[in-house]
Tab-separated table of C-alpha atoms in Angstrom:
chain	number	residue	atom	x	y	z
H	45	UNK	CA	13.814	-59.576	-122.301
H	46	UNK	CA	16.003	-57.139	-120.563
H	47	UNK	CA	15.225	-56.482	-116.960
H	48	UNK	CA	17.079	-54.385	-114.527
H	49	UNK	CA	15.237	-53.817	-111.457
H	50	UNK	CA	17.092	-51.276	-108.472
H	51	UNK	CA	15.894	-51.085	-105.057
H	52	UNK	CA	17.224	-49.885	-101.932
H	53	UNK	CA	16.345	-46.538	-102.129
H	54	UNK	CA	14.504	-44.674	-98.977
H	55	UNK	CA	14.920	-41.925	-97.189
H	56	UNK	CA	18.201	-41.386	-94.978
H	57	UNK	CA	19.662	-38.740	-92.689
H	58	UNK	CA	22.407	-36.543	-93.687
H	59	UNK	CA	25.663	-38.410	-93.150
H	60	UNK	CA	23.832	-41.732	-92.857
H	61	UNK	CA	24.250	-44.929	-95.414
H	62	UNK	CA	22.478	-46.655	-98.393
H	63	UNK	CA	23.189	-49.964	-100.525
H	64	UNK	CA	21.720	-50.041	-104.006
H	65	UNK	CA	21.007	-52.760	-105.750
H	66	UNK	CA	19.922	-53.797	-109.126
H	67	UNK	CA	19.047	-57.133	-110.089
H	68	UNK	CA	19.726	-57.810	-113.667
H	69	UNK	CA	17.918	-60.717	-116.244
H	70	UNK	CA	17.744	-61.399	-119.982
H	71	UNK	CA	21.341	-61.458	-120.687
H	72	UNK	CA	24.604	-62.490	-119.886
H	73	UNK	CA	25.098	-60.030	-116.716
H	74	UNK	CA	29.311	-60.854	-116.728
H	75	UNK	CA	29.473	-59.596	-120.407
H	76	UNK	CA	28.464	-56.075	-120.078
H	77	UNK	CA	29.839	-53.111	-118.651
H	78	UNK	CA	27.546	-51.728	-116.046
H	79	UNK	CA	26.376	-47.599	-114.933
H	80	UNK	CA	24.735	-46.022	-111.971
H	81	UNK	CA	23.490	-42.611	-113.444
H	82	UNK	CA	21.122	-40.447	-110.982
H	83	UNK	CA	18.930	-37.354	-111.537
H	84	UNK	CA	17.432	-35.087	-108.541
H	85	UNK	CA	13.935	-34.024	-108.621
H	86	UNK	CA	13.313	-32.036	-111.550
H	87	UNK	CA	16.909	-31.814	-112.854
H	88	UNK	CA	18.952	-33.361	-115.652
H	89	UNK	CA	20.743	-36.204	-115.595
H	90	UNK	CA	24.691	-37.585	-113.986
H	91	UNK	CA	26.892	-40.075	-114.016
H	92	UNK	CA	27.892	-41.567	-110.966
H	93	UNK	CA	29.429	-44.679	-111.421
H	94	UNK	CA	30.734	-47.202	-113.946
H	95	UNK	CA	32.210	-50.647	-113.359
H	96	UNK	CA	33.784	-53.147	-116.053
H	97	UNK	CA	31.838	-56.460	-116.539
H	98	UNK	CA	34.121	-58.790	-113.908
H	99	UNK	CA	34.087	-55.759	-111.577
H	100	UNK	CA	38.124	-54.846	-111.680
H	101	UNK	CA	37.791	-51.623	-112.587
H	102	UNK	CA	35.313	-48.878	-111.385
H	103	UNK	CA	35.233	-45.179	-112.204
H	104	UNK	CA	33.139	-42.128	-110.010
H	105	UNK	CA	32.342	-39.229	-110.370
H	106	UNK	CA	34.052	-35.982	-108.407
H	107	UNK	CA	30.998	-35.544	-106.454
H	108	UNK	CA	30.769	-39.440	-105.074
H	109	UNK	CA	34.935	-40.268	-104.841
H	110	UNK	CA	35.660	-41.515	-101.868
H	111	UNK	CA	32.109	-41.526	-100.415
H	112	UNK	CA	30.298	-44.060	-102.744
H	113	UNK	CA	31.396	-47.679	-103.780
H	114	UNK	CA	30.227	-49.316	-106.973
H	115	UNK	CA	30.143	-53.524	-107.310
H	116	UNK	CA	29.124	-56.178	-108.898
H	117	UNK	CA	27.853	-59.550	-107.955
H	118	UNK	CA	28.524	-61.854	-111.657
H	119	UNK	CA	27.362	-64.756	-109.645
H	120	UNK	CA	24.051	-63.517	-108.399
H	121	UNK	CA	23.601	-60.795	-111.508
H	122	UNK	CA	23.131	-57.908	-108.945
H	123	UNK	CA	25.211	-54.774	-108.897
H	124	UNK	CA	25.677	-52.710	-106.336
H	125	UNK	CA	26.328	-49.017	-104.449
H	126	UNK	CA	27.474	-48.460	-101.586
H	127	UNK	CA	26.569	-45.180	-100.633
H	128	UNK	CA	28.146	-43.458	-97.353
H	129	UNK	CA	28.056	-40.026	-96.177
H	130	UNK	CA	25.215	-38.712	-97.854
H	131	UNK	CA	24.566	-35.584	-97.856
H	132	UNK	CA	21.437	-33.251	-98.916
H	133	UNK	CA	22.456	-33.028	-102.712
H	134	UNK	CA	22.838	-36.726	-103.319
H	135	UNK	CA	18.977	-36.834	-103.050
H	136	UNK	CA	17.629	-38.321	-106.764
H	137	UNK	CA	16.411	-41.663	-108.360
H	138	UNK	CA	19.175	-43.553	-109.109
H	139	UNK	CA	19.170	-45.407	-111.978
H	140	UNK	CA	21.359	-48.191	-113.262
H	141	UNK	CA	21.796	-48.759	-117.014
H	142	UNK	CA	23.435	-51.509	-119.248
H	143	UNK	CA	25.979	-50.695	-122.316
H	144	UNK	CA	24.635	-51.829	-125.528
H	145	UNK	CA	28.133	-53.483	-125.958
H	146	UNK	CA	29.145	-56.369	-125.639
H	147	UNK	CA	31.837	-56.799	-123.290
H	148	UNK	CA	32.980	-53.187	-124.363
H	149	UNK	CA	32.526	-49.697	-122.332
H	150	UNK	CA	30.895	-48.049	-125.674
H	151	UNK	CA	29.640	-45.072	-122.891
H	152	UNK	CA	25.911	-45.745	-124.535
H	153	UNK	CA	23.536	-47.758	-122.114
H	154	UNK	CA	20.987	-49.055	-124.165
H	155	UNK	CA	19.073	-50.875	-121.472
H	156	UNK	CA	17.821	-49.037	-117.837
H	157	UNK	CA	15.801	-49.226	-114.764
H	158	UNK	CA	12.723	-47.559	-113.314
H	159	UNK	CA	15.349	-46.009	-111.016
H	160	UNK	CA	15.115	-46.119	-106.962
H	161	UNK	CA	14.607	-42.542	-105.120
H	162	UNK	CA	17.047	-41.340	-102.320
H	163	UNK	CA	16.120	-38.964	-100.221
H	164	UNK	CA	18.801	-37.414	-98.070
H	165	UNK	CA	17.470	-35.147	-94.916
H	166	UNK	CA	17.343	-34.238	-91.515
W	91	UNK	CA	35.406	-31.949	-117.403
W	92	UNK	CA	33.698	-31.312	-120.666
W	93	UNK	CA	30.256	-28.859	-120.622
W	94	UNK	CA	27.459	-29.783	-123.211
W	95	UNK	CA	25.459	-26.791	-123.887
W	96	UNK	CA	21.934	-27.735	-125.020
W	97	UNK	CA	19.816	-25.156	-127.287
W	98	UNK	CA	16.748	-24.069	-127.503
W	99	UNK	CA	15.776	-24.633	-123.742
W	100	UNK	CA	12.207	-25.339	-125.015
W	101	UNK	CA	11.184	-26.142	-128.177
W	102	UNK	CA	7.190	-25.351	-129.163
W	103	UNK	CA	6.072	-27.402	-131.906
W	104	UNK	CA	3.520	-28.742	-133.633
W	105	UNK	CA	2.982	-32.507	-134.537
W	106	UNK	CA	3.753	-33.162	-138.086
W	107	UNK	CA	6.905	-30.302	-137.648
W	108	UNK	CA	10.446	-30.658	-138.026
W	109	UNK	CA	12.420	-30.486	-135.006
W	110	UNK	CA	16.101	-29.259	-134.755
W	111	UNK	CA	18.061	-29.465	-131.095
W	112	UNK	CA	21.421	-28.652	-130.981
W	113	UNK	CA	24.334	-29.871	-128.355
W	114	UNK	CA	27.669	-28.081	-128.444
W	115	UNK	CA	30.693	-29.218	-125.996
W	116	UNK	CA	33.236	-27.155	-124.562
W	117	UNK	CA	36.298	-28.949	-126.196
W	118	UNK	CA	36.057	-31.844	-129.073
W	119	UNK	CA	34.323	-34.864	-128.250
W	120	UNK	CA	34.940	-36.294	-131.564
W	121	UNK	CA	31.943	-38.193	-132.928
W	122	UNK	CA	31.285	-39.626	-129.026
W	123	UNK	CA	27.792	-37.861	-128.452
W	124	UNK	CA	24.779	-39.636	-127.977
W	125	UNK	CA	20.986	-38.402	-127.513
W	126	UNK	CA	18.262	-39.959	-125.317
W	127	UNK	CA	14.689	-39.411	-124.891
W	128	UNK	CA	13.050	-38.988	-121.547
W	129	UNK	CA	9.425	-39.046	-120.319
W	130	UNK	CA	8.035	-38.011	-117.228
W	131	UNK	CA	8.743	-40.497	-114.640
W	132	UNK	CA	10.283	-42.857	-117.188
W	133	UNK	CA	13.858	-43.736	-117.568
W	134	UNK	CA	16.541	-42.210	-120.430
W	135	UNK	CA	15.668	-43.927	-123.875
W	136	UNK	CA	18.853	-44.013	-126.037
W	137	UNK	CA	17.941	-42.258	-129.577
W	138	UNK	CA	21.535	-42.424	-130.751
W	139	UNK	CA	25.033	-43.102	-130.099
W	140	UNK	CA	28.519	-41.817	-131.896
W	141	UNK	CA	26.889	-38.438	-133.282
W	142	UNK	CA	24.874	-40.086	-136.294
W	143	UNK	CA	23.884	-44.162	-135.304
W	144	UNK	CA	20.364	-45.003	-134.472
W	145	UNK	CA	20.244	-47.350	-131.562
W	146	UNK	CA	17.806	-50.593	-132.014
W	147	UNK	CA	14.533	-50.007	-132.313
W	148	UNK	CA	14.571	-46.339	-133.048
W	149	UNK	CA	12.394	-44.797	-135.683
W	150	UNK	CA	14.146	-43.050	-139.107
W	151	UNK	CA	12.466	-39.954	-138.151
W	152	UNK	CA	15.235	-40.007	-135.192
W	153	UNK	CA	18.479	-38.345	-136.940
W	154	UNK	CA	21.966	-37.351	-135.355
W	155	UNK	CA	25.309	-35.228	-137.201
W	156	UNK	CA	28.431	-33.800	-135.996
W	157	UNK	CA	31.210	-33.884	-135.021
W	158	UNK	CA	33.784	-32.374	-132.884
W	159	UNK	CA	31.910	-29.682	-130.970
W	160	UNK	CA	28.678	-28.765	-132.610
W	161	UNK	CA	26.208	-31.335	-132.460
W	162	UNK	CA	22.219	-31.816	-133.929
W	163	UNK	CA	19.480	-34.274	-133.431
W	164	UNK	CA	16.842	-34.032	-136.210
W	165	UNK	CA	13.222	-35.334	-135.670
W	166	UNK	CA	11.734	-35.009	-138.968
W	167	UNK	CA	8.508	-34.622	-138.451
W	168	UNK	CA	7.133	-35.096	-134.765
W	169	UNK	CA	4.836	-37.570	-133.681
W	170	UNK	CA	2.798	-37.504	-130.506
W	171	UNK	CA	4.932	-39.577	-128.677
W	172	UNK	CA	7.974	-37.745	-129.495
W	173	UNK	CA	7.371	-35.237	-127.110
W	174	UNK	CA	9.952	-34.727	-124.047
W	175	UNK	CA	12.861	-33.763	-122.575
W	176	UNK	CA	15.999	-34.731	-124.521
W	177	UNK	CA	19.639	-34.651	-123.495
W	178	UNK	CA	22.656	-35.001	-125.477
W	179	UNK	CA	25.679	-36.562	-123.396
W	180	UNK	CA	29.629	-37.083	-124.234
W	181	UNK	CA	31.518	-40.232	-124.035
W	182	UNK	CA	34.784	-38.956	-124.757
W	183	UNK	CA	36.543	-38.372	-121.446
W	184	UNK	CA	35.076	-39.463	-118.016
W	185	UNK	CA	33.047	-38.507	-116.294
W	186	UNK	CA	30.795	-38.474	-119.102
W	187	UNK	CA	28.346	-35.822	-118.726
W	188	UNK	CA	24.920	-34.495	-119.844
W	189	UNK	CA	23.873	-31.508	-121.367
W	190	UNK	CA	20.922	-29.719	-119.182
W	191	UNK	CA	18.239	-30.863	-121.929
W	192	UNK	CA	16.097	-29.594	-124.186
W	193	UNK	CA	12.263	-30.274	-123.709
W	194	UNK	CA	10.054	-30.408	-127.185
W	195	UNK	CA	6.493	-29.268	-126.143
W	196	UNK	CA	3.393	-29.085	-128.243
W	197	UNK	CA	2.428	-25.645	-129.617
């Protein structure tokens, strides 16, 4: 079965730092391409992150570049963000999600977490 | 960065009804639109990916079409458990992006 499993979340002071995490199980972690997708209280849904499955090449969105860091662990079947500078409006569960391809960024995860909450204030 | 425009905002139903959302993006996405399901304090379900495929484990009454800009996700006639919030979302050109959903409610 298909587990992913974030934590890290908590509340943090504007300009402070976070690491997420999300341990993965059930499948081959290194053959998937891997998301970080968040969604503040009561609002839709954003991509934040993507990373390819031996962690080469990562993607952001506007709103994180430069601020937030997305990895992967292949060995340990974790991934990661890094998340500095926060600021009131990254508050949201963060969720990370799993393609449905195989080895291939199809832009479809198929498989997610109960998502972590970040709360950013003063 | 391409904006998917969700309509109706709410959608009041019955069970048993046919439900019709529709997802239009501001420039072609192709057929790289997919639809998810969410529940209160659950995570996104994927319904469907590329405009018309039913991801695993998804019911028939779960349809998608399109293509290009103009997009629709057909429940054919609703089922308890089919009510919630659901979002179309591109895959065409990072960042990939959401439209602001569209939340079936019982009538």
């Amino acid at each position: 079965e298909v587990q992913l499993v974030e934590a890290g979340g908590g509340s943090v002071q504007p300009g402070g730092s976070l690491r997420l995490s999300c341990a993965a199980s059930g499948f081959i972690f290194s053959s998937y391409w891997m998301y970080w997708v968040r969604q503040a209280p009561g609002k839709g849904l954003v991509w934040v992150s993507r990373i390819n499955n031996d962690g080469s090449s990562t993607s952001y969105a506007d709103s994180v570049k430069g601020r937030f860091t997305m990895s992967r662990d292949n060995a340990k079947n974790t991934l990661y963000l890094q998340m500095n500078s926060l600021r009131a409006e990254d508050t949201a569960v963060y969720y990370c999600a799993r393609d449905r391809s195989y080895y291939y960024d199809s832009g479809s995860p198929e498989y997610w977490g109960q998502g972590t909450l970040v709360t950013v204030s003063s | 960065e391409i904006v998917l425009t969700q309509s109706p905002a709410t959608l009041s139903l019955s069970p048993g009804k046919r439900a019709t959302l529709s997802c239009r993006a501001s420039q072609s996405v192709s057929i790289y639109l997919a639809w998810y399901q969410q529940k209160p304090g659950q995570a996104p379900r994927l319904l469907i990916y590329d405009a018309s495929n039913r991801a695993t484990g998804i019911p028939a009454r779960f349809s998608g079409s399109g293509s290009g800009t103009d997009f629709t996700l057909t429940l054919s006639s609703l089922e308890p458990e089919d009510f919630a919030v659901y979002y179309c979302q591109q895959r065409s050109n990072w960042p990939w992006t959401f439209g602001q959903g569209t939340k079936v409610e019982i009538k």
